[in-house]
CSV table of C-alpha atoms and ligand atoms in Angstrom, one decimal:
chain,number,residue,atom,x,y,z
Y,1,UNK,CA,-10.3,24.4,-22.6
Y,2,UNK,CA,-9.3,24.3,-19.1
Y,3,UNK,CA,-12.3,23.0,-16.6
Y,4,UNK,CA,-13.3,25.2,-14.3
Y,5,UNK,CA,-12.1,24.0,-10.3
Y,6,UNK,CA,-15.0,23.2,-8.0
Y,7,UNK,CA,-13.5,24.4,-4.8
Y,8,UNK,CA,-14.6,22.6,-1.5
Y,9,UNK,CA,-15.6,25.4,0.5
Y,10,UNK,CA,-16.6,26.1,4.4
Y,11,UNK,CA,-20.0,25.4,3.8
Y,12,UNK,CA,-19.3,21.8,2.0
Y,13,UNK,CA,-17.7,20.9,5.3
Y,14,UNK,CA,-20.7,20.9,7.0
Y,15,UNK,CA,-23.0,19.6,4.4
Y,16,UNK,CA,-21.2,17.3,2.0
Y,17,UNK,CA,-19.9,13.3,2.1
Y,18,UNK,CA,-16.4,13.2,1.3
Y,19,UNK,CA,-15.8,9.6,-0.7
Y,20,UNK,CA,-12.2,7.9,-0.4
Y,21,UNK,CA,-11.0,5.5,-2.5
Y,22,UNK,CA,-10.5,2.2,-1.4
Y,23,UNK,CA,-6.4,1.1,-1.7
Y,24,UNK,CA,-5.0,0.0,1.9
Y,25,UNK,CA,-8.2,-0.8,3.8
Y,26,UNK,CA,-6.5,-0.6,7.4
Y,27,UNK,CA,-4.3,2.4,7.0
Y,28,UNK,CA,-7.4,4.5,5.0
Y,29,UNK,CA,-10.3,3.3,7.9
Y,30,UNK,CA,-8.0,4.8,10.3
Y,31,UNK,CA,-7.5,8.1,8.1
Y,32,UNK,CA,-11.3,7.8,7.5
Y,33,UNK,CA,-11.9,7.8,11.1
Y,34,UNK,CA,-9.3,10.6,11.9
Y,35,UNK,CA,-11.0,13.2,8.9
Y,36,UNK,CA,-14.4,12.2,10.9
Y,37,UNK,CA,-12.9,13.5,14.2
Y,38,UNK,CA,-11.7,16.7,12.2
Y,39,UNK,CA,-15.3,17.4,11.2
Y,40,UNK,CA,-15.5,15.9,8.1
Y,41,UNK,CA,-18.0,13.2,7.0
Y,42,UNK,CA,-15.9,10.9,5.0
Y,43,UNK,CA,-16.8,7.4,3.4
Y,44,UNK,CA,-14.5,4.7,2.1
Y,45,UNK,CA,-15.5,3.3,-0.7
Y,46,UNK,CA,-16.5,-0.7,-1.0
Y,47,UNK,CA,-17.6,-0.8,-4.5
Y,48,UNK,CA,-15.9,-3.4,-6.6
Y,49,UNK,CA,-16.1,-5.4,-9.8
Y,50,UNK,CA,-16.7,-5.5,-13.1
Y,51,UNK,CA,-19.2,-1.9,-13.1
Y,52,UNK,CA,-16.1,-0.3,-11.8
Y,53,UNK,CA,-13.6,-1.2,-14.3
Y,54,UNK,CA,-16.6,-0.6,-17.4
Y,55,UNK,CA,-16.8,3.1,-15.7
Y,56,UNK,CA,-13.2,3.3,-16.0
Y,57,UNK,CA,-13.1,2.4,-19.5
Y,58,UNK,CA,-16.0,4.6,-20.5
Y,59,UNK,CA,-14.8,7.4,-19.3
Y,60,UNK,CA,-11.2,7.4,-19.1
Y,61,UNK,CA,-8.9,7.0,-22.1
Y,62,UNK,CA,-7.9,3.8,-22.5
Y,63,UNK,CA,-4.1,4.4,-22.7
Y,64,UNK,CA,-4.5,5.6,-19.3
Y,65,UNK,CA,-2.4,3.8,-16.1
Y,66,UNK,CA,-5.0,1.3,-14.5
Y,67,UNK,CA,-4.9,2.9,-11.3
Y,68,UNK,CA,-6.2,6.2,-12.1
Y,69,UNK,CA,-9.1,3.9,-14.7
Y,70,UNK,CA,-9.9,2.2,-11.6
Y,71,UNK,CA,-9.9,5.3,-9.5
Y,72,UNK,CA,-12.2,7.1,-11.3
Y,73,UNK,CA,-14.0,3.9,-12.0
Y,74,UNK,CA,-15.1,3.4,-8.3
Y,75,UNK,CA,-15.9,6.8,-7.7
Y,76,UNK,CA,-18.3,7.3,-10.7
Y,77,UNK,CA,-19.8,4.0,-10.3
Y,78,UNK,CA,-20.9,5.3,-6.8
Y,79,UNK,CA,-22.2,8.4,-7.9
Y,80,UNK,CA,-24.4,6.6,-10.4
Y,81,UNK,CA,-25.6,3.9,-7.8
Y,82,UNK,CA,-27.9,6.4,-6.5
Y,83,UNK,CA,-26.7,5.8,-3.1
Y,84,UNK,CA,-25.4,9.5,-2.3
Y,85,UNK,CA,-27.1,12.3,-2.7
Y,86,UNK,CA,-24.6,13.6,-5.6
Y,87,UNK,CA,-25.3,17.5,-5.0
Y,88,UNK,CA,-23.6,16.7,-1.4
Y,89,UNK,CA,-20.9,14.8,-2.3
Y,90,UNK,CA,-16.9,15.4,-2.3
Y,91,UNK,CA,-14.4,13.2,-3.9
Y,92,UNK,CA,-10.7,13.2,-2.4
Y,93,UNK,CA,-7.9,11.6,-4.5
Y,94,UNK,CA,-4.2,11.8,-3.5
Y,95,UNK,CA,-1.4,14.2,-6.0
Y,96,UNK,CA,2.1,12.8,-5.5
Y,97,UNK,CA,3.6,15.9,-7.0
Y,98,UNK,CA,6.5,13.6,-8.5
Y,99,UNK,CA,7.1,14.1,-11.8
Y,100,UNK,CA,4.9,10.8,-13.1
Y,101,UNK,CA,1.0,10.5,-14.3
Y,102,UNK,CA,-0.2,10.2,-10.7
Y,103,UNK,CA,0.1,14.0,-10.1
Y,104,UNK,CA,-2.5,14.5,-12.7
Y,105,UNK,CA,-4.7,12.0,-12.1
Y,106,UNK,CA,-6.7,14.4,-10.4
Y,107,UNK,CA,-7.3,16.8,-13.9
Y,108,UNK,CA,-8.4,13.7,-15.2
Y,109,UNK,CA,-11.0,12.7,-12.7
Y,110,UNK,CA,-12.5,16.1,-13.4
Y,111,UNK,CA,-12.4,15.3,-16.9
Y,112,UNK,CA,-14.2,12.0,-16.4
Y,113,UNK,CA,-16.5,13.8,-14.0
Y,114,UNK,CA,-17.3,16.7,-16.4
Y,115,UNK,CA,-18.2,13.7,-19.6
Y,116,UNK,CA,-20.6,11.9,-16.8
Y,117,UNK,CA,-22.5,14.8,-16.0
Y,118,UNK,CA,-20.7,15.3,-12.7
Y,119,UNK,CA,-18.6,18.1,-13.0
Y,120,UNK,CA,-20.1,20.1,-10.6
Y,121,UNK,CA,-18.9,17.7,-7.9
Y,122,UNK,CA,-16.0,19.3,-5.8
Y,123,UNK,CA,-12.7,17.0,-6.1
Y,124,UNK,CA,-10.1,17.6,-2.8
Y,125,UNK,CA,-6.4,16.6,-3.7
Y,126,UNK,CA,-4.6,15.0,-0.6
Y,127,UNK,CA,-1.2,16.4,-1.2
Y,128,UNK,CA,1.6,17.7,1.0
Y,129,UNK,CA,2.9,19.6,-1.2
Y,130,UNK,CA,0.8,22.5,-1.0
Y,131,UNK,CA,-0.2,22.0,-4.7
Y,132,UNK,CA,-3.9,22.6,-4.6
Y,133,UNK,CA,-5.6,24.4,-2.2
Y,134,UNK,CA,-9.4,24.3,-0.7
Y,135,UNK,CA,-10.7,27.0,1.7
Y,136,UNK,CA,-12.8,24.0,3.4
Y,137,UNK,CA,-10.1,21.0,3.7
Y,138,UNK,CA,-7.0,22.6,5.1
Y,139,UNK,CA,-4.4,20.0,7.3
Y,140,UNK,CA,-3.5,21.0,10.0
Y,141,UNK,CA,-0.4,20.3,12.0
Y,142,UNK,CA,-2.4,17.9,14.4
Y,143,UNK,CA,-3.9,16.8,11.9
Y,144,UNK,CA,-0.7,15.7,9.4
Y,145,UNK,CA,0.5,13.7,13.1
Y,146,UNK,CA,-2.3,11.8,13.4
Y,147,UNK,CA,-2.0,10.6,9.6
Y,148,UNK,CA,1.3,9.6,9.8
Y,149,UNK,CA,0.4,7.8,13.1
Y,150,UNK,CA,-2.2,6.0,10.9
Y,151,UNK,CA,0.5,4.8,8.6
Y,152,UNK,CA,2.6,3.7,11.4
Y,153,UNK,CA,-0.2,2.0,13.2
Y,154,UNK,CA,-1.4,0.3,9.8
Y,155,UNK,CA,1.9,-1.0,8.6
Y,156,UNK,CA,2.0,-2.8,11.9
Y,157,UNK,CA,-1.0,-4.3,12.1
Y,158,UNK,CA,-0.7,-5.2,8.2
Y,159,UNK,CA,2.5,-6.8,9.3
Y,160,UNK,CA,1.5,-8.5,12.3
Y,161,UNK,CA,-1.7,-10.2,10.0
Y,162,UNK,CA,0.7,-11.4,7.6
Y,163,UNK,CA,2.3,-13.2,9.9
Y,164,UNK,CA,-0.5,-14.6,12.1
Y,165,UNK,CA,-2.8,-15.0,9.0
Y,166,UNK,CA,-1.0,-18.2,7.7
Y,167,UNK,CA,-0.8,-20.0,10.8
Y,168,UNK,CA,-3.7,-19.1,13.1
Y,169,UNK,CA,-5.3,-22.1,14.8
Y,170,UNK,CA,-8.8,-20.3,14.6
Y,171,UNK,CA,-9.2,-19.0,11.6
Y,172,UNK,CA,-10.6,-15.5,11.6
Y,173,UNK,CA,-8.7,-14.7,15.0
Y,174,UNK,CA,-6.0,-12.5,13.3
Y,175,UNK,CA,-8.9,-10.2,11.3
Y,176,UNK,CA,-11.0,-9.5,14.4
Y,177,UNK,CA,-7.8,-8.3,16.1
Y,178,UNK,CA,-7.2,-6.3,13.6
Y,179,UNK,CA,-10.7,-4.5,13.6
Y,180,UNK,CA,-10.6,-4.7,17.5
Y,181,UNK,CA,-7.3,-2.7,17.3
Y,182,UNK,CA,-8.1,-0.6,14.4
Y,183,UNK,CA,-11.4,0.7,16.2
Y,184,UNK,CA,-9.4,1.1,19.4
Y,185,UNK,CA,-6.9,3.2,17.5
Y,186,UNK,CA,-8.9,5.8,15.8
Y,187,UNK,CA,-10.6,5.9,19.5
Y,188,UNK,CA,-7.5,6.9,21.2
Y,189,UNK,CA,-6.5,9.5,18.0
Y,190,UNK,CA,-9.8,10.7,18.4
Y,191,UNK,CA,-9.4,11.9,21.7
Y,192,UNK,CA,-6.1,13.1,21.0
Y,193,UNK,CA,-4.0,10.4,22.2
Y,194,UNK,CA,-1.6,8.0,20.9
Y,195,UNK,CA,-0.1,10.5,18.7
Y,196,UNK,CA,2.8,11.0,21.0
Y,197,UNK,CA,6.2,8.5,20.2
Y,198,UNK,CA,6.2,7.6,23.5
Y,199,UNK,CA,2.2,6.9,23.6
Y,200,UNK,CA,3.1,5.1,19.4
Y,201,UNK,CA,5.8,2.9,21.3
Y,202,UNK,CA,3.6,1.8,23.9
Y,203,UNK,CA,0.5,1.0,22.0
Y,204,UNK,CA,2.6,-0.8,19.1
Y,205,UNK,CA,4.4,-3.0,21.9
Y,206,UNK,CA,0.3,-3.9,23.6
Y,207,UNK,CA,-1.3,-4.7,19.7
Y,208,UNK,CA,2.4,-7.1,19.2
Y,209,UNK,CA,2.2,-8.6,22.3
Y,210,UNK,CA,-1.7,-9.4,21.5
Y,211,UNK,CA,-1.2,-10.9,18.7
Y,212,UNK,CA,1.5,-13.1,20.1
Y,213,UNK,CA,-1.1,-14.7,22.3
Y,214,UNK,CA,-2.9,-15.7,19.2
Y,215,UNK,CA,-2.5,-19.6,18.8
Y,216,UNK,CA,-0.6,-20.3,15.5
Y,217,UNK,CA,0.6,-23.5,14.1
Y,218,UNK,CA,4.1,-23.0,12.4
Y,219,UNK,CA,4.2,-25.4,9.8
Y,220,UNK,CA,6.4,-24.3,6.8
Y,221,UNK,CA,4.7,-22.6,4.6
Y,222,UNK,CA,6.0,-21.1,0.7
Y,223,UNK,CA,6.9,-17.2,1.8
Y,224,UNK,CA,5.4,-15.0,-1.1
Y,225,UNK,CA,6.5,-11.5,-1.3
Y,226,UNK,CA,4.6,-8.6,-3.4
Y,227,UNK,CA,5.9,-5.3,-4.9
Y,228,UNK,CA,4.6,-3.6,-7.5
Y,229,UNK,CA,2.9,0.4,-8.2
Y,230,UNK,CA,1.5,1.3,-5.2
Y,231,UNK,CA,-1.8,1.1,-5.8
Y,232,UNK,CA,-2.0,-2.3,-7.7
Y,233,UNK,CA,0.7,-3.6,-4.9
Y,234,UNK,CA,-2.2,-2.4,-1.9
Y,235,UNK,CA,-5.8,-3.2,-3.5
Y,236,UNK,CA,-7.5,-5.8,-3.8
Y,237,UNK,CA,-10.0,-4.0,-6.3
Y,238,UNK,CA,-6.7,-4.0,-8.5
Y,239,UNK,CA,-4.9,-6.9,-8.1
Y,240,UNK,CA,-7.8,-9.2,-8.2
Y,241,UNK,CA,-7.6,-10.1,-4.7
Y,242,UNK,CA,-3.8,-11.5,-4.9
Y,243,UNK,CA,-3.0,-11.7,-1.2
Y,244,UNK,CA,-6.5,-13.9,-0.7
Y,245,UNK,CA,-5.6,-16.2,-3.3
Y,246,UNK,CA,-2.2,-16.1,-1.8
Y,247,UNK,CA,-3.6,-17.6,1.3
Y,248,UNK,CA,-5.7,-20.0,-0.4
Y,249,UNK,CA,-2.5,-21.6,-2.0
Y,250,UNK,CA,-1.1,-22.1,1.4
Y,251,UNK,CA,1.2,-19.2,1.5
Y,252,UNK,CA,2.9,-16.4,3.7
Y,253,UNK,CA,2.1,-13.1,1.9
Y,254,UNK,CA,4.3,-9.9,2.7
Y,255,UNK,CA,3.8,-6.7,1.2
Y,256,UNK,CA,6.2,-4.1,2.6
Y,257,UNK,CA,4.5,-1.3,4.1
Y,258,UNK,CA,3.3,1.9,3.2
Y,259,UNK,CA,6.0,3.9,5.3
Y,260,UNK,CA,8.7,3.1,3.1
Y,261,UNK,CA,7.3,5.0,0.3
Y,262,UNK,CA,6.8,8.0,2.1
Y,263,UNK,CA,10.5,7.8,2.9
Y,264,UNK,CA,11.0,7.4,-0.4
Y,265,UNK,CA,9.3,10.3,-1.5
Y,266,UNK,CA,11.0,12.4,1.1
Y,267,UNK,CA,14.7,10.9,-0.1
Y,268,UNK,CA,13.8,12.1,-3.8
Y,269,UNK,CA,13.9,15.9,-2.0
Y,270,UNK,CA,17.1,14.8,-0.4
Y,271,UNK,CA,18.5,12.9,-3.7
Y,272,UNK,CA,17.3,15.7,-6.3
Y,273,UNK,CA,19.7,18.2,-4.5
Y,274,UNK,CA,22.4,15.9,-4.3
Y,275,UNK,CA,22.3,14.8,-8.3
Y,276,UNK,CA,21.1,18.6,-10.1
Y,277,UNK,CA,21.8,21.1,-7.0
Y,278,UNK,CA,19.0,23.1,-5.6
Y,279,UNK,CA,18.3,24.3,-1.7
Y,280,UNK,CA,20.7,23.5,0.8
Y,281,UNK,CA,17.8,24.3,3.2
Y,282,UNK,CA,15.4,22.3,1.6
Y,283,UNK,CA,17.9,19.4,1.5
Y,284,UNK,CA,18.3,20.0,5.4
Y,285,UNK,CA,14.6,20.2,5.8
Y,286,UNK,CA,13.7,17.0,4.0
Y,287,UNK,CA,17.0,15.0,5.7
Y,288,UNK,CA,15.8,15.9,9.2
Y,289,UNK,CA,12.2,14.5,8.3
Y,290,UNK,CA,13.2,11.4,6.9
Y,291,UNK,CA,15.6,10.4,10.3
Y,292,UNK,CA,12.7,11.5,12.4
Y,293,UNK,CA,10.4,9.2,10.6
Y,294,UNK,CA,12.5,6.7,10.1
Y,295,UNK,CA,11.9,5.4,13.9
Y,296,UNK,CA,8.2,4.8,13.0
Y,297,UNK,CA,9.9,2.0,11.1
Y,298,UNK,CA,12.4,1.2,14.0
Y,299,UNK,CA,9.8,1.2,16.5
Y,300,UNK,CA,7.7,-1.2,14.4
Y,301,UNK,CA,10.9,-3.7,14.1
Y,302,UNK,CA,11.8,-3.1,18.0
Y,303,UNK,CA,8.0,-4.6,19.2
Y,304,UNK,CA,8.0,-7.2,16.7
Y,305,UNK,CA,11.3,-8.4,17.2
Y,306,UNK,CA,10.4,-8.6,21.5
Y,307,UNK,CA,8.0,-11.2,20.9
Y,308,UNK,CA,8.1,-14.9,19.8
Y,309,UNK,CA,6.2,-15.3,16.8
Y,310,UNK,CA,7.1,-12.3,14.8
Y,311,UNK,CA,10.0,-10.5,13.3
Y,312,UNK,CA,10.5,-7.0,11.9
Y,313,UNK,CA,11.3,-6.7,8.4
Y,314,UNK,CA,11.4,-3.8,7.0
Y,315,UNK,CA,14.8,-1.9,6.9
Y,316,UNK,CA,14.6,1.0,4.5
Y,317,UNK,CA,18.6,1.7,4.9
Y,318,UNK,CA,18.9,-1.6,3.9
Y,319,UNK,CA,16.9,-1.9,0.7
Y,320,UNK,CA,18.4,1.7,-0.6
Y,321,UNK,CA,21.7,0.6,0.2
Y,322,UNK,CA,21.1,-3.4,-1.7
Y,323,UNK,CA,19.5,-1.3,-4.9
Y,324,UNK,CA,22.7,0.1,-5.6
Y,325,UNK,CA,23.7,-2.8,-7.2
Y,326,UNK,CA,21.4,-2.8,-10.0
Y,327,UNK,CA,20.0,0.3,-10.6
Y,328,UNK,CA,20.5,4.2,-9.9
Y,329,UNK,CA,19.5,6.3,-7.2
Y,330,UNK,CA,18.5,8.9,-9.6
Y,331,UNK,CA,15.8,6.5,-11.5
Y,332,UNK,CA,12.8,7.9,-9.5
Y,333,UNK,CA,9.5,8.1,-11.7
Y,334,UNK,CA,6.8,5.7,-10.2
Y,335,UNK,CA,8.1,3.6,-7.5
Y,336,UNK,CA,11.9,3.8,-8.8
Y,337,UNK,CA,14.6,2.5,-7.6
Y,338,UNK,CA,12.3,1.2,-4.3
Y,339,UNK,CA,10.0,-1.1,-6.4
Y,340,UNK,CA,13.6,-3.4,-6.9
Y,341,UNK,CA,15.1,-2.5,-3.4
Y,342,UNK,CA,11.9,-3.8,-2.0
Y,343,UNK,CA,12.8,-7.0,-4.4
Y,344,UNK,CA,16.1,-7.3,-3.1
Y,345,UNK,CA,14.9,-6.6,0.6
Y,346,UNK,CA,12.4,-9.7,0.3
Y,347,UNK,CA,14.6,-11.8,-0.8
Y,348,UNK,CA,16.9,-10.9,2.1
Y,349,UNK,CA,14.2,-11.8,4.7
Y,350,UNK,CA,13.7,-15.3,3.5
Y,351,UNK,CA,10.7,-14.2,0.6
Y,352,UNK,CA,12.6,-15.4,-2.5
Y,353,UNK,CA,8.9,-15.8,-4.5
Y,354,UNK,CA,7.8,-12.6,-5.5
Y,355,UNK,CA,5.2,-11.1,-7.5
Y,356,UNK,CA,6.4,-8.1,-9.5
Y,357,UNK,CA,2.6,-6.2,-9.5
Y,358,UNK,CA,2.3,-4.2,-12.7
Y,359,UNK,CA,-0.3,-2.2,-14.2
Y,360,UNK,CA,-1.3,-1.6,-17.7
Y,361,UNK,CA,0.5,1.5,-19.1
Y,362,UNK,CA,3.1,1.7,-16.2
Y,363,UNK,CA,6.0,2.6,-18.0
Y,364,UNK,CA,8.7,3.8,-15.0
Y,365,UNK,CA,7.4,0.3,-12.9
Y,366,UNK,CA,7.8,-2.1,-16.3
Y,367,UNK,CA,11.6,-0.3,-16.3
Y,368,UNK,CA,11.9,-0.5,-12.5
Y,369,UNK,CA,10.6,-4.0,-12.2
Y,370,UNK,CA,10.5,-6.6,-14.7
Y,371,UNK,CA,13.1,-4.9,-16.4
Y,372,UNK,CA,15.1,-5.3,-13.2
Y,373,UNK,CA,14.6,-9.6,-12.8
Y,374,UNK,CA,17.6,-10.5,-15.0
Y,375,UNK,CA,20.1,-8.2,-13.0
Y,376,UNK,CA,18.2,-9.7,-9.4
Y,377,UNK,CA,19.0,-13.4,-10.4
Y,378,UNK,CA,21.7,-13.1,-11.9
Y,379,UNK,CA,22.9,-12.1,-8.3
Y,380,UNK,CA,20.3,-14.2,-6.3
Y,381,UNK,CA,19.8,-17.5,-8.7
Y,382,UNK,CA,17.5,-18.7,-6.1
Y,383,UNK,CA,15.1,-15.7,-6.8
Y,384,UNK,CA,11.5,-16.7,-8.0
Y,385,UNK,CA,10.1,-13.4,-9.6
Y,386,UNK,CA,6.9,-13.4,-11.6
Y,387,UNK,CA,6.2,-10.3,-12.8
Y,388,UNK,CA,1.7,-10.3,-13.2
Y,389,UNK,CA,0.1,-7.4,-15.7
Y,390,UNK,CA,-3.0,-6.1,-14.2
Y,391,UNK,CA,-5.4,-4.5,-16.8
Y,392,UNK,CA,-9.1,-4.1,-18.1
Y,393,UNK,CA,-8.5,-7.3,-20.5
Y,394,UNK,CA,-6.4,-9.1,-18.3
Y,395,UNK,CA,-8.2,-12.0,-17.0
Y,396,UNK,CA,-8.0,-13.5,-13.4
Y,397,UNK,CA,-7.4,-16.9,-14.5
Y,398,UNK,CA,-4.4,-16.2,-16.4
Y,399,UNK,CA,-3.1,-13.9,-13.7
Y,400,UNK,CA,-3.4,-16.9,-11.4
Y,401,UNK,CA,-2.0,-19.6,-13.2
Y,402,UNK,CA,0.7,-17.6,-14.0
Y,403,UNK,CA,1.1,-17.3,-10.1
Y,404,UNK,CA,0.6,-21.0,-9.6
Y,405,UNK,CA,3.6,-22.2,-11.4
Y,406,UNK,CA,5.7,-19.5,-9.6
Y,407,UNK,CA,4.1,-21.2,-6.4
Y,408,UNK,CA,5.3,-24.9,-8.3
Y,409,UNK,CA,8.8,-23.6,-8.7
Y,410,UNK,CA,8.7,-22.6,-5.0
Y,411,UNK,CA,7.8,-26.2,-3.7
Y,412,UNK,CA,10.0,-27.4,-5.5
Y,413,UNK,CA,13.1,-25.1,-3.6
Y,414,UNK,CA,11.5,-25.3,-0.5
Y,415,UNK,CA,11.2,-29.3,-1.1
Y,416,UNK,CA,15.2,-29.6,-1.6
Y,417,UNK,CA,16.2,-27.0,1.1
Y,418,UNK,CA,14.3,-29.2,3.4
Y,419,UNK,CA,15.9,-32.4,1.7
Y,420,UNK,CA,19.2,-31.0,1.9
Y,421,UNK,CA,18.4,-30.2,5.8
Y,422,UNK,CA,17.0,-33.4,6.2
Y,423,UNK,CA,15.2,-32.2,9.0
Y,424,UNK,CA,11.3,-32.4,8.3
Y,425,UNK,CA,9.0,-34.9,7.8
Y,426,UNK,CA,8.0,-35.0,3.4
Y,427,UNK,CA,4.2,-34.1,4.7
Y,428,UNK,CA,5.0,-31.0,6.3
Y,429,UNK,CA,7.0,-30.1,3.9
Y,430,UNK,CA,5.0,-28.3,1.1
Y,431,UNK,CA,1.8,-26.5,2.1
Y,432,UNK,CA,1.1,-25.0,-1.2
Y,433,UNK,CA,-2.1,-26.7,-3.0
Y,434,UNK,CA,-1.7,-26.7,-6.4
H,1,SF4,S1,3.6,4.9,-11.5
H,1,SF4,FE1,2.8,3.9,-13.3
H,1,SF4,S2,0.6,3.6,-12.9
H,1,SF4,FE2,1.4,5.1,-11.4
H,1,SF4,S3,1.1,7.1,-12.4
H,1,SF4,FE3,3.1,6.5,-13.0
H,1,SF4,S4,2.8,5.5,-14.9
H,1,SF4,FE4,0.8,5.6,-14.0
């Protein structure tokens, strides 16, 4: 039998906590701070750890994708802390609307709820697709700018970290500018400002320039690139911390941003009409979007690239276009044909070591991704790609020593580029602590 929707009404607005998951910690603090500034009172979550994943497993079916058993993991784990009130409490989880298992994941949290003697929580769906609706969370135009502002803003200042991280001279510099800048941010959208391009541009080319004055040390370091499902790819809850144990090793970590799967998303409109037919109109719609959003990504590039220490790398033109070559435009469950365009993007930038991110019962991104490596190097022999299963039973030590002989193969390339270069000193050469 069907469970019966607990709608978030008017009234809840006023009175009830509205929990967020915890995936992309920049880009949702900003959202967080932007639903606050709507009237909402929104929390993201921090909880983490092993209580999480047993929630998970206790309550969600165990063939289910890890994402959505660590989603609902976190959020029952802090309804049972005892934390919240739980008869004033909200839970929002995103709906794709694509055709794969995250569009659901929502029926399932209710499910979960309903078995841990929540169900009468309400559950919001962040969607733009108009797929559920709530008299007491509606999005407004304004609102909808501001979000996609956040992306913009959090892809550069996700960007700019990786960058700086690596090579700071004071460690710690690069993550107080990024709270300084992130609290600055939801300030300014606050009030209403920085929402314009013009206002984007400016602000973009004052946090690049900032973090250009950072002292860095630009020894050569192993460049390490992660892909993977979204959610794995983005949280550390997930991924067991990957980017941190990344930097331990010595390495440059770069995860391409969030932005390029919201153009993805909007292509699929665009692509769906072009392989079965369907609305000229909508096709139009979707088309002008995606070149209107496309210069968040140009924009980010432009600052980065007018500074010294930093360069813009994502291309999203460019990755579609290098995908062609091993697999179809049309292969768009998951992540799709993006999760090897990102791949092949990497490798283009100089991040030949990559870590394929996958989570337990991911079909579409175990097609998409490892089942893509063979076709990579067989056109990029110099490509390094582990692909890393992230699940309930999966332990962290495997994960990483998996990841440490990717990182051993790596020294070893960058070793002989530099010996073929002869242009470095052997000390400098390989930063990686094995
Ligand atoms: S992409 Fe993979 S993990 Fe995400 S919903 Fe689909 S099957 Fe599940």
């Amino acid at each position: 039998m069907a469970l019966e929707r607990i709608e978030f009404t008017k009234e809840m607005k006023r009175t009830h906590k509205i929990l967020l998951p915890n995936m992309l910690p920049i880009h949702i603090g900003l959202l967080s701070k932007v639903f606050n500034h709507h009237g909402f009172n929104t929390e993201l979550l921090q909880n983490n750890g092993h209580n999480v994943v047993e929630c998970g497993l206790k309550y969600v079916h165990n063939d289910t994708c890890y994402p959505a058993l660590l989603v609902i993991g976190q959020f029952i784990d802090a309804l049972q802390s005892g934390k919240y009130d739980v008869h004033k409490v909200a839970l929002m989880i995103t709906q794709t609307g694509g055709g794969c298992r995250a569009s659901n994941y929502i029926h399932l949290l209710r499910k979960a709820l309903e078995k841990a003697g929540f169900g009468f929580v309400p559950v919001i769906s962040l969607n733009f697709s108009g797929m559920e609706k709530n008299s007491g969370f509606k999005l407004s135009l304004s609102f909808i700018r501001k979000a996609i502002a956040c992306v913009a803003y959090g892809d550069l200042l996700m960007t700019l970290d990786n960058q700086t991280k690596p090579y700071e001279t004071t460690k710690g510099e690069s993550t107080a500018l990024v709270n300084d800048w992130t609290t600055k941010i939801a300030d300014e959208l606050s009030k209403g400002k920085g929402v314009s391009f013009s206002a984007i541009k400016n602000n973009m080319q004052t946090i690049a320039d900032d973090f250009d004055k950072l002292k860095i040390n630009k020894v050569p370091r192993v460049k390490v690139g992660i892909v993977g499902e979204i959610y794995v790819k983005f949280s550390s809850l997930a991924n067991n911390d990957l980017e941190q144990f990344l930097y331990e090793q010595g390495c440059e970590v770069m995860v391409p941003g969030l932005l390029g799967f919201i153009y993805y998303c909007i292509d699929n409109i665009i692509q769906d009409v072009n392989l079965y037919g369907g609305s000229g109109a909508k096709k139009k719609i979707a088309e002008m979007i995606l070149n209107f959003a496309l210069k968040y990504e140009k924009c980010i590039n432009d600052v980065q690239n007018n500074t010294k220490n930093f360069i813009g790398y994502a291309n999203y033109k460019t990755a579609k276009e290098l995908s062609h070559d091993v697999i179809g435009i049309g292969c768009k469950m998951g992540e799709g044909w993006l999760l090897p365009a990102e791949m092949l993007e990497l490798i283009h930038n100089g991040f030949e070591n990559i870590i394929c991110a996958q989570p337990f019962g991911c079909l579409p991104n175990h097609i998409a991704g490892k089942g893509m490596i063979r076709k990579i190097r067989e056109k990029y022999p110099n490509a390094n790609i582990v692909p890393i299963d992230y699940d309930p039973g999966a332990t962290k030590v495997n994960q990483e020593n998996r990841i440490k002989l990717m990182l051993a193969i790596a020294a070893e390339q960058m070793e002989n580029k530099y010996d073929t270069a002869d242009s470095q000193s052997s000390e400098e050469k390989i930063l990686v602590n094995n």
